[in-house]
Coordinates of C-alpha atoms in Angstrom, one line a residue:
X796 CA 0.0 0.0 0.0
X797 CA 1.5 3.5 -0.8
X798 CA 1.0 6.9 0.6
X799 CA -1.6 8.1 -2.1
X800 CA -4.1 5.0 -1.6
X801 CA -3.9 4.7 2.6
X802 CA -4.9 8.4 1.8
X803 CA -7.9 7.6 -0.5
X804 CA -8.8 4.4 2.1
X805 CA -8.4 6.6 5.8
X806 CA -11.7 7.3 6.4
X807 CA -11.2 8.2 10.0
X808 CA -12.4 11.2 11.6
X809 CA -10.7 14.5 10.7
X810 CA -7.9 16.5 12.6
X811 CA -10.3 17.9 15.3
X812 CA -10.5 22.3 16.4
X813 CA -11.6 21.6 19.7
X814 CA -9.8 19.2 22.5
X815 CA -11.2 15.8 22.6
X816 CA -14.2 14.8 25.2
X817 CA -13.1 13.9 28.5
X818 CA -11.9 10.2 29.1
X819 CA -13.9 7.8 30.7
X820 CA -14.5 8.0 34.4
X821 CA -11.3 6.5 36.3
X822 CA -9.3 6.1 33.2
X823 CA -6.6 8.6 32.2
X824 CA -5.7 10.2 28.8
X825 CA -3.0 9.1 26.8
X826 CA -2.3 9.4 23.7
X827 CA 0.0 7.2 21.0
X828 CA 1.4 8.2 17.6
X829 CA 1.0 5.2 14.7
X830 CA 4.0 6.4 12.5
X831 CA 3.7 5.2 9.0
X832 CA 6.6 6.2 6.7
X833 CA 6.2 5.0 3.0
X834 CA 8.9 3.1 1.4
X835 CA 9.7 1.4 -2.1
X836 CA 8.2 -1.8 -1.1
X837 CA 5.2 -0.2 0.5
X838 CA 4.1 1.7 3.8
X839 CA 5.8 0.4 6.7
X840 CA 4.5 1.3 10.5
X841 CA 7.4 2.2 12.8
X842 CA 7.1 0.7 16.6
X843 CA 9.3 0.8 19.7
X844 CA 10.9 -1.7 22.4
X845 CA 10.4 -0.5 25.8
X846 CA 13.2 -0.5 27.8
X847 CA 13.5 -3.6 30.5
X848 CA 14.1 -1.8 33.3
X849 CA 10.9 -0.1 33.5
X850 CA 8.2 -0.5 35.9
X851 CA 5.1 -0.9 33.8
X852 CA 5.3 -2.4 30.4
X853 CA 8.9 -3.3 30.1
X854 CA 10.1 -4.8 27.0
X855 CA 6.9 -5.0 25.7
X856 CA 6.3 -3.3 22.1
X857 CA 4.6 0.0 21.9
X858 CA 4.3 2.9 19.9
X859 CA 5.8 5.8 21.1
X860 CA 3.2 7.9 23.4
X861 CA 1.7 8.2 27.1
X862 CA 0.0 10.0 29.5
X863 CA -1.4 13.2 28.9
X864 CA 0.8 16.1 30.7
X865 CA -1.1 19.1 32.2
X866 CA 0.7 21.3 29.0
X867 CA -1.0 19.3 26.5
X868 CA -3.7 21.1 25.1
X869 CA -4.8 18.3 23.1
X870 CA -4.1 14.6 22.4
X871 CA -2.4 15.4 19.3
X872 CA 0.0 16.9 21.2
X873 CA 0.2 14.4 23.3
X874 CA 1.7 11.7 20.8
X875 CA 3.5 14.2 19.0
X876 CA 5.6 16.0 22.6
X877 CA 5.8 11.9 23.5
X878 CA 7.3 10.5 19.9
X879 CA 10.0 13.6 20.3
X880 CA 10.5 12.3 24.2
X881 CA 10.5 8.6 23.3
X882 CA 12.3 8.3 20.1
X883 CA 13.7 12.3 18.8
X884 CA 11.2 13.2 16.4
X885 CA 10.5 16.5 15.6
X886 CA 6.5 17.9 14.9
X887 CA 7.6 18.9 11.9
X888 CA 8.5 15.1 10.2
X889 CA 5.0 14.0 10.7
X890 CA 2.2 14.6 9.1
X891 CA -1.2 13.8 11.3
X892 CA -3.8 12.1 9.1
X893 CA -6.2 11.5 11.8
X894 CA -7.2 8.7 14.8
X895 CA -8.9 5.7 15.5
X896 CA -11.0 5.3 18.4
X897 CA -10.4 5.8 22.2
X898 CA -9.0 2.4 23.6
X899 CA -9.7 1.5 27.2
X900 CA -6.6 -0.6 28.7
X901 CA -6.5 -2.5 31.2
X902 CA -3.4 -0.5 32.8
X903 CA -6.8 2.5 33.5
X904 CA -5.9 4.3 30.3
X905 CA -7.7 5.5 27.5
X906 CA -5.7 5.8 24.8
X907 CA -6.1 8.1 21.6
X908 CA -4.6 6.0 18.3
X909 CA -3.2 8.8 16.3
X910 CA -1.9 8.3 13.0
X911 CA 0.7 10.0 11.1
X912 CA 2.9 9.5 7.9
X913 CA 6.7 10.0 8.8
X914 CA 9.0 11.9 6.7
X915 CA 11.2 9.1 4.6
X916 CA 14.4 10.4 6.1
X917 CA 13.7 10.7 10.0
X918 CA 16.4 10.1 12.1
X919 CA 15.9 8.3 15.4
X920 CA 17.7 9.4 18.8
X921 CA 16.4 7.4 21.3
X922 CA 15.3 8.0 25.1
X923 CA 17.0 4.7 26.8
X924 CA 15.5 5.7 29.3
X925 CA 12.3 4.5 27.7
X926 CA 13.1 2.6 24.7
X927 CA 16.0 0.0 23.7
X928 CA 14.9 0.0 19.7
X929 CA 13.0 1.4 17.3
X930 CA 11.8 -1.3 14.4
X931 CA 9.9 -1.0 11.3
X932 CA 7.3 -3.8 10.1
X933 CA 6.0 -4.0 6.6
X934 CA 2.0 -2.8 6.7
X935 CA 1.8 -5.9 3.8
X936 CA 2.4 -7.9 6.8
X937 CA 0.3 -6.7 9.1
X938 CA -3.0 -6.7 6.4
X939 CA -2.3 -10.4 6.2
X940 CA -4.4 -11.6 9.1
X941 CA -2.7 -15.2 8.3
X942 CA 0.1 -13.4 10.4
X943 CA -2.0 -13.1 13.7
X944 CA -2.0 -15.6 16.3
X945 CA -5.2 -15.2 18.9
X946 CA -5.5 -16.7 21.9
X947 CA -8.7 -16.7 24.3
X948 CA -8.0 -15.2 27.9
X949 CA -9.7 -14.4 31.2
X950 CA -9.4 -11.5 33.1
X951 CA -11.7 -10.5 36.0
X952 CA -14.4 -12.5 34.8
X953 CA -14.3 -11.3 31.4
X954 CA -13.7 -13.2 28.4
X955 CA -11.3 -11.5 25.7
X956 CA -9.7 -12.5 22.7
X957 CA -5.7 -11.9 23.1
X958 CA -3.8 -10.9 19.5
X959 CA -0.5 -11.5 18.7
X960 CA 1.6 -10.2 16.1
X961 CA 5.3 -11.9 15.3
X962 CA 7.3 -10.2 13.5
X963 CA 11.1 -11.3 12.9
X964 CA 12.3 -12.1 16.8
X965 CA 9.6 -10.0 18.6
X966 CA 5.8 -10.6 19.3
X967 CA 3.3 -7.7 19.0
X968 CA 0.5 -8.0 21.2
X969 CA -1.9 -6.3 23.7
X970 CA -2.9 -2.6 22.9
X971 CA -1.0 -2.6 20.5
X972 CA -1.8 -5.6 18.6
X973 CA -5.4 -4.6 19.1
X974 CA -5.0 -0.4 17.6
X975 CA -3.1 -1.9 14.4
X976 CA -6.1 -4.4 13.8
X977 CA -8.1 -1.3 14.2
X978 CA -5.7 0.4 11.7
X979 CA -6.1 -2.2 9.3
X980 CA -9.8 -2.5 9.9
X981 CA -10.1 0.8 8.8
X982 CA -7.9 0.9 5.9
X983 CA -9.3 -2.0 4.1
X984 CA -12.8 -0.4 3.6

């Protein structure tokens, strides 16, 4: 898939003029940027290793975001100040495209999916403090659901379907498996 027809298929919700609604009671705002950077074999979707010496999360794979910071105006700004933080970004190498729906977690978040096409040439510098790599996967790959492993799981008396994702030596799963079968949900109409 190139640039020009994830453009003509992302029929998400446009770039909004107000601030979002507030989360849902007892859940707090985050925000996560889904960078896509187009390359000759196709789009690609750029994803993060969190560090393993981290409290929550560690080692799991993310996108680069968090928590929304009193300064924020917006969740937009949210994924773009945390994609700087995380993995040295700069606003100005992404273009926003839009978002996918709020995602409750089950860490009390509810996180925006923002999505973003990354200048070709970005350069990474990134946080160890937060992240030990930065990886791209083919979005060829991830459109193929034959790649997806699921796996049935209980959790405080409620049944969910759990999603993995391999990809080379890592598995993709969780929240994140779950916003890039949103993604691709949405991309494929």
């Amino acid at each position: 898939m190139t640039h020009a027809e994830l453009l003509t298929r992302f029929l998400l919700q446009r770039l909004p003029l107000a601030p979002l609604r507030a989360p849902a009671p007892a859940l707090s705002p985050a925000a996560v940027l889904m960078p896509l950077v187009e390359r000759a074999d196709g789009l690609h979707l750029l994803l993060t290793e969190r560090s393993r010496h981290l409290r929550h999360h560690a080692g799991e794979i993310s996108f680069p975001g968090g928590r929304q910071d009193p300064g924020d105006d917006t969740l937009y700004q949210t994924a773009l100040r945390e994609t700087r933080e995380e993995i040295g970004i700069a606003a100005n190498q992404i273009q926003l495209l839009g978002h996918l729906p709020r995602l409750p977690t089950v860490s009390r978040f509810e996180v925006l999916p923002v999505v973003g096409l990354l200048d070709a040439d970005y350069r990474l510098q990134l946080n160890a403090d937060e992240v030990t790599a930065a990886f791209e996967v083919p979005l060829a790959h991830l459109q193929d659901l034959g790649n997806y492993v699921s796996m049935p799981v209980q959790r405080r008396g409620q049944h969910y379907e759990l999603h993995w994702i391999p990809w080379q030596h890592r598995y993709i799963w969780g929240a994140t498996a779950s916003m890039i079968r949103q993604l691709i949900a949405q991309i494929a109409r």
